[in-house]
Short mmCIF file of N, CA and C in Angstrom, two decimals:
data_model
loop_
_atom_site.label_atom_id
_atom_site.label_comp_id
_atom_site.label_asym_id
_atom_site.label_seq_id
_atom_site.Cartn_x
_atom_site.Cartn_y
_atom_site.Cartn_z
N UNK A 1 -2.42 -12.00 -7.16
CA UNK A 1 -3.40 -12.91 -7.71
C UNK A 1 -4.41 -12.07 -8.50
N UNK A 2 -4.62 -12.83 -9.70
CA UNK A 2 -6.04 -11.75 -10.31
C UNK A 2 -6.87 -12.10 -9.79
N UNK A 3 -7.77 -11.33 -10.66
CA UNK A 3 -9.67 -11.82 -10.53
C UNK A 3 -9.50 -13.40 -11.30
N UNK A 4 -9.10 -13.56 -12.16
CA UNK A 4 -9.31 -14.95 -12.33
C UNK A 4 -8.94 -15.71 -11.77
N UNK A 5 -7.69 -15.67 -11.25
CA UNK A 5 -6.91 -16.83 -10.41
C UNK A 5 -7.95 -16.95 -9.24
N UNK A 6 -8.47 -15.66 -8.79
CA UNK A 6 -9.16 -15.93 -7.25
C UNK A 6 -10.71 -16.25 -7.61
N UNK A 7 -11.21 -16.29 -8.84
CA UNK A 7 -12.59 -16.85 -9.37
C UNK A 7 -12.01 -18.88 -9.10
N UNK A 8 -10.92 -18.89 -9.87
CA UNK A 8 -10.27 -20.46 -9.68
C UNK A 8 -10.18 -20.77 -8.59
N UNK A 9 -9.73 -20.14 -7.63
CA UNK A 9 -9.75 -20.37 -6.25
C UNK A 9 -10.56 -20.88 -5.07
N UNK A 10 -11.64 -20.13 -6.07
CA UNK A 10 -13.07 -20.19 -4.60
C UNK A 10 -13.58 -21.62 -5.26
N UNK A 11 -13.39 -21.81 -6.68
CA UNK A 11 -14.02 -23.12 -7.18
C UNK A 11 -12.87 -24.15 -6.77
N UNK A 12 -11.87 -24.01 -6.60
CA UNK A 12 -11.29 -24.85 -5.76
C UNK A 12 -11.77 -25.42 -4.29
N UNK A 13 -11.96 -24.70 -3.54
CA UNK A 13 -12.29 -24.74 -2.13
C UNK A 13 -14.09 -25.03 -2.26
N UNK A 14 -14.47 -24.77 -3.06
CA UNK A 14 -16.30 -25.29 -3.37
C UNK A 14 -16.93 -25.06 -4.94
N UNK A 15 -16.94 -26.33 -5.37
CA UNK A 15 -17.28 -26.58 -6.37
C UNK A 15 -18.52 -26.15 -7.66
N UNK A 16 -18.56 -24.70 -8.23
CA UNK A 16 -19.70 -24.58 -8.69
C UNK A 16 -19.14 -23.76 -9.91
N UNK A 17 -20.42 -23.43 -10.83
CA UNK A 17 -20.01 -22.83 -11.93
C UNK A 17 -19.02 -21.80 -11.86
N UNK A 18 -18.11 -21.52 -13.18
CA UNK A 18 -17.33 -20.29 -12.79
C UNK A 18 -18.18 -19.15 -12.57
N UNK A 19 -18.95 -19.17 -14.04
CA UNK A 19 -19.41 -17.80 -14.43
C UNK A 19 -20.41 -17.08 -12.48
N UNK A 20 -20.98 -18.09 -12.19
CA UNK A 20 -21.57 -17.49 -10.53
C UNK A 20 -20.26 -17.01 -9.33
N UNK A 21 -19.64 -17.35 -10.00
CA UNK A 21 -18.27 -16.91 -8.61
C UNK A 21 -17.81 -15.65 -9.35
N UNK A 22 -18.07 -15.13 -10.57
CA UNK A 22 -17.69 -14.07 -11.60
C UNK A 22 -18.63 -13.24 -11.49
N UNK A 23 -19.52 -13.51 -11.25
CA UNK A 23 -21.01 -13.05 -11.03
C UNK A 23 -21.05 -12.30 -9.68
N UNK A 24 -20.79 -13.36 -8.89
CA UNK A 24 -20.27 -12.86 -7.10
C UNK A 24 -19.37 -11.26 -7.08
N UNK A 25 -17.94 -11.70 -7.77
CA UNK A 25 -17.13 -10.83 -7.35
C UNK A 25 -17.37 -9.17 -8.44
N UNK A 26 -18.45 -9.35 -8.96
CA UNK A 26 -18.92 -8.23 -9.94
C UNK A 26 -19.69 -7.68 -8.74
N UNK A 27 -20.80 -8.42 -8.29
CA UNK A 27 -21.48 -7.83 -7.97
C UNK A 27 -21.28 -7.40 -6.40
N UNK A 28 -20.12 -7.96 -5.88
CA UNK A 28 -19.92 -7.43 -4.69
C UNK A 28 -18.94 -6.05 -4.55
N UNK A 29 -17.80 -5.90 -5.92
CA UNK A 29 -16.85 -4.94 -6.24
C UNK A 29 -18.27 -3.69 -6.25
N UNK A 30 -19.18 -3.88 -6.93
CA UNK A 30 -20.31 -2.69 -7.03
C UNK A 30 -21.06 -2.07 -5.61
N UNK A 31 -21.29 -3.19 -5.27
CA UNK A 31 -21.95 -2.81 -3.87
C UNK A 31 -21.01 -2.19 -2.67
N UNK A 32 -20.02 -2.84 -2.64
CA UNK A 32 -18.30 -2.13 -2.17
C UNK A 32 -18.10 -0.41 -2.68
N UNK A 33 -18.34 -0.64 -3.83
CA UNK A 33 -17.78 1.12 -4.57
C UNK A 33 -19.19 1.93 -3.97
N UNK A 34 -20.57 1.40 -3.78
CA UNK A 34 -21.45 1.83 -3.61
C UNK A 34 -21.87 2.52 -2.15
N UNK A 35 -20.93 1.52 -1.10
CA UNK A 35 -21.23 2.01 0.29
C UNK A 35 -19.96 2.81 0.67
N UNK A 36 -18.88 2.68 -0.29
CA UNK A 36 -17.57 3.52 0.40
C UNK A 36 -17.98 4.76 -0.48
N UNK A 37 -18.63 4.91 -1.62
CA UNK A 37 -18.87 6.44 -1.84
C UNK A 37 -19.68 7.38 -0.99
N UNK A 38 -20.48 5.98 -0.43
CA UNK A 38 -22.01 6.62 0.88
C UNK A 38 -21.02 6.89 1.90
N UNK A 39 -19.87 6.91 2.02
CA UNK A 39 -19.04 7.47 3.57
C UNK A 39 -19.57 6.04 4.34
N UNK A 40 -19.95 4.87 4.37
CA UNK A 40 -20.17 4.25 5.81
C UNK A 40 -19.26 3.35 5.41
N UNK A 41 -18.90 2.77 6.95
CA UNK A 41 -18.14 1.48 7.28
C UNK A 41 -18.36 0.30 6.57
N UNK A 42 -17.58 -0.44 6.28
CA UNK A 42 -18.11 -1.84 5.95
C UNK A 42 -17.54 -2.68 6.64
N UNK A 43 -18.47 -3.46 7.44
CA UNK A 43 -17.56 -4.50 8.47
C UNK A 43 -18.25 -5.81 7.62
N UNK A 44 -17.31 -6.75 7.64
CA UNK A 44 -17.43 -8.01 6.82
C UNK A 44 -16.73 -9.18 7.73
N UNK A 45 -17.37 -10.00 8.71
CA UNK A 45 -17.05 -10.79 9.70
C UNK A 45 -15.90 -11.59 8.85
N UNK A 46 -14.62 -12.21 9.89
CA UNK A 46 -13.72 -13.15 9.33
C UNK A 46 -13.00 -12.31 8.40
N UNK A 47 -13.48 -11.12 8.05
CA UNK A 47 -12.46 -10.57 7.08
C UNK A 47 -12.11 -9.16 7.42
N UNK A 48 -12.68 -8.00 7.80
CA UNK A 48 -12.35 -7.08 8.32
C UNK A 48 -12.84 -5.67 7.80
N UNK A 49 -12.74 -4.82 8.16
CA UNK A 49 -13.57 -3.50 8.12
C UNK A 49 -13.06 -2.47 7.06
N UNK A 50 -13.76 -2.00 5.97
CA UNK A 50 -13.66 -1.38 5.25
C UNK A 50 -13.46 0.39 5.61
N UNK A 51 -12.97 1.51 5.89
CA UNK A 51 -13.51 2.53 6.17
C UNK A 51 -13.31 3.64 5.28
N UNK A 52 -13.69 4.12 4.88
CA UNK A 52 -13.69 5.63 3.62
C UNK A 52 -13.13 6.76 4.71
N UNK A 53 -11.94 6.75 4.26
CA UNK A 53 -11.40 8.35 5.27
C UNK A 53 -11.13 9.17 4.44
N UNK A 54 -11.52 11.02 4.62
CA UNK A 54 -11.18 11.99 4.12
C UNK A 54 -10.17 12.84 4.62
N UNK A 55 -9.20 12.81 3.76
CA UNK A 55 -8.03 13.22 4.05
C UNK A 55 -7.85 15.42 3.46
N UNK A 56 -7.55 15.68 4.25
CA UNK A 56 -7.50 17.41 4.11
C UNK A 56 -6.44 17.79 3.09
N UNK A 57 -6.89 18.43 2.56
CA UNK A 57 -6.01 19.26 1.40
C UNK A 57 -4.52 19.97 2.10
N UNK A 58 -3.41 19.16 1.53
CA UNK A 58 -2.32 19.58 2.36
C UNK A 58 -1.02 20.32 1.04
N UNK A 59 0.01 21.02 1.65
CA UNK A 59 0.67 21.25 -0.02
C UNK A 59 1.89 20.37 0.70
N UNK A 60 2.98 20.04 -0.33
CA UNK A 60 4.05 19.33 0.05
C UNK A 60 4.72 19.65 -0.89
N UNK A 61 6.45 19.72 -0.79
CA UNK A 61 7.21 19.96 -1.63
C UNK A 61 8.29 18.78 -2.39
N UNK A 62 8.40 19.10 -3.63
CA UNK A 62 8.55 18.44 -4.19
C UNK A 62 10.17 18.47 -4.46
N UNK A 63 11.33 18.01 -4.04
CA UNK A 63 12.57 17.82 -4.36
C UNK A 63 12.89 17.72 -5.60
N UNK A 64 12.53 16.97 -6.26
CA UNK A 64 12.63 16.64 -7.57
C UNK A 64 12.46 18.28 -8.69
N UNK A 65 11.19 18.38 -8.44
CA UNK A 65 10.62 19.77 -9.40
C UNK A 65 10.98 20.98 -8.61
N UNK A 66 11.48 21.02 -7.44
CA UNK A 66 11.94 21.97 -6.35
C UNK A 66 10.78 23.26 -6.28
N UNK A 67 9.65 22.57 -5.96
CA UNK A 67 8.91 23.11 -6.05
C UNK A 67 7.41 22.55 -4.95
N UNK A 68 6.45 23.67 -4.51
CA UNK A 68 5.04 22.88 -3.58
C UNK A 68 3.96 22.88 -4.36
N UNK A 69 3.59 21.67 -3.73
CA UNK A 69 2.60 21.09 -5.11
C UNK A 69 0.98 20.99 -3.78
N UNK A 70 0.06 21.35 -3.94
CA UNK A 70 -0.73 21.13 -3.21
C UNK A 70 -2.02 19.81 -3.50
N UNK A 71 -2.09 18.99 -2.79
CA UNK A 71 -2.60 18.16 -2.89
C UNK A 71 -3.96 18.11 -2.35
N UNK A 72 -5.12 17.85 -3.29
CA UNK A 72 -6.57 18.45 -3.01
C UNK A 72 -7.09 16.99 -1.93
N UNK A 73 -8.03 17.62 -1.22
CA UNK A 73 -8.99 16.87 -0.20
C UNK A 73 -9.04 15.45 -1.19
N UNK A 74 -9.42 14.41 -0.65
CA UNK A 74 -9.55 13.27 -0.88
C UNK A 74 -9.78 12.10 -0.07
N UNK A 75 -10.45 10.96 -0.72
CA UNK A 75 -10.92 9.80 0.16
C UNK A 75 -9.91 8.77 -0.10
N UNK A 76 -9.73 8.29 1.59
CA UNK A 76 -8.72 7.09 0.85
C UNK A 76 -9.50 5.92 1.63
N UNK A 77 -9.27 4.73 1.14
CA UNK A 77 -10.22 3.64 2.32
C UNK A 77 -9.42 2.79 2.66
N UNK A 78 -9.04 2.72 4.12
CA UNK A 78 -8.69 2.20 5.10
C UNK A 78 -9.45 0.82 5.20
N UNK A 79 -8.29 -0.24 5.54
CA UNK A 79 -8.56 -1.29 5.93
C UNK A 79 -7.96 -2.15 7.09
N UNK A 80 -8.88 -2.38 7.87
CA UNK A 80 -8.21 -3.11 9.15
C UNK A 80 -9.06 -4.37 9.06
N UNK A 81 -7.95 -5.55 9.22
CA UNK A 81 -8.35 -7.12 9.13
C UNK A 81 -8.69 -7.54 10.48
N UNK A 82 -10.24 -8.55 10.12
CA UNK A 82 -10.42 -8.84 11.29
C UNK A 82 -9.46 -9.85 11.88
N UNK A 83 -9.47 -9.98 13.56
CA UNK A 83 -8.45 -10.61 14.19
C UNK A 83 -8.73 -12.25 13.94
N UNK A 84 -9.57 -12.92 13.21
CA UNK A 84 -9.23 -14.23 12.64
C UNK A 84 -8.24 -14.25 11.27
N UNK A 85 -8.68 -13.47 10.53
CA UNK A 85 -7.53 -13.21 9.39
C UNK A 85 -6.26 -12.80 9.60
N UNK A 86 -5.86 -11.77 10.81
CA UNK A 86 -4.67 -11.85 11.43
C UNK A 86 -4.30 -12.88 11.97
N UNK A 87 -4.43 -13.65 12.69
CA UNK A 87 -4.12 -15.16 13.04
C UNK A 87 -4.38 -16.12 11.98
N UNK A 88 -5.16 -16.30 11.21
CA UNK A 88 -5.20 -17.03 9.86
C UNK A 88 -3.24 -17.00 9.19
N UNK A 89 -3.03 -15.29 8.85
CA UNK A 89 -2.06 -15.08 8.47
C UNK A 89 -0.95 -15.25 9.21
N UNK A 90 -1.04 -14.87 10.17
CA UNK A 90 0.45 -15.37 10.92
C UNK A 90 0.43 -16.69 11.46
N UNK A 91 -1.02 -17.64 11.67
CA UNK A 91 -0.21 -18.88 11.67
C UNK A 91 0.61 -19.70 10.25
N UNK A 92 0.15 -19.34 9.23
CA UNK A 92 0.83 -19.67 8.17
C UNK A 92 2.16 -19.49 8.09
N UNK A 93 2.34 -18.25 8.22
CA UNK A 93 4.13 -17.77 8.01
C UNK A 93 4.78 -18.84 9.47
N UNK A 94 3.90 -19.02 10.39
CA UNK A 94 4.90 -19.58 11.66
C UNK A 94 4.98 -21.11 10.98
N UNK A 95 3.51 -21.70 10.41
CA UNK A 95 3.90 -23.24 10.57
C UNK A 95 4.23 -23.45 8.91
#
């Protein structure tokens, strides 16, 4: 789904201008990039926890180029859904 389809979406489910639901998902993508660069958690009730993990500089070899390629330190962000969105989702697929 894009950003637009899911701007259509939320005005589906509650009725208001687009451009404020465009407005929303701007300004929440910023505040998002803003606290996972600060290293902290983001817990977001009904939906689930954001976390910024730093991963250690490891080398690995490459089959292809037959060769080790070392791969520098880096953040990756982890997401675990809260347990209503896990049941949200799997009652769907059941019913």
């Amino acid at each position: 789904m894009t950003t637009d389809e899911f701007v259509h979406k939320m005005n589906e489910i509650r009725k208001d201008k687009i451009y404020r639901y465009q407005e929303f998902l701007n300004t929440f993508a910023e505040a998002l990039r803003e606290v996972m660069i600060s290293g902290e958690r983001l817990n977001l009730n009904q939906v689930g926890t954001f976390l910024p993990v730093k991963v250690k500089e490891k080398k690995m070899y490459l089959p292809v180029k037959e060769e080790v390629v070392t791969i520098e330190e880096h953040v990756v962000i982890k997401f675990n859904p809260a347990i209503p969105l896990k049941k949200a989702c799997n009652s769907e697929k059941e019913g």
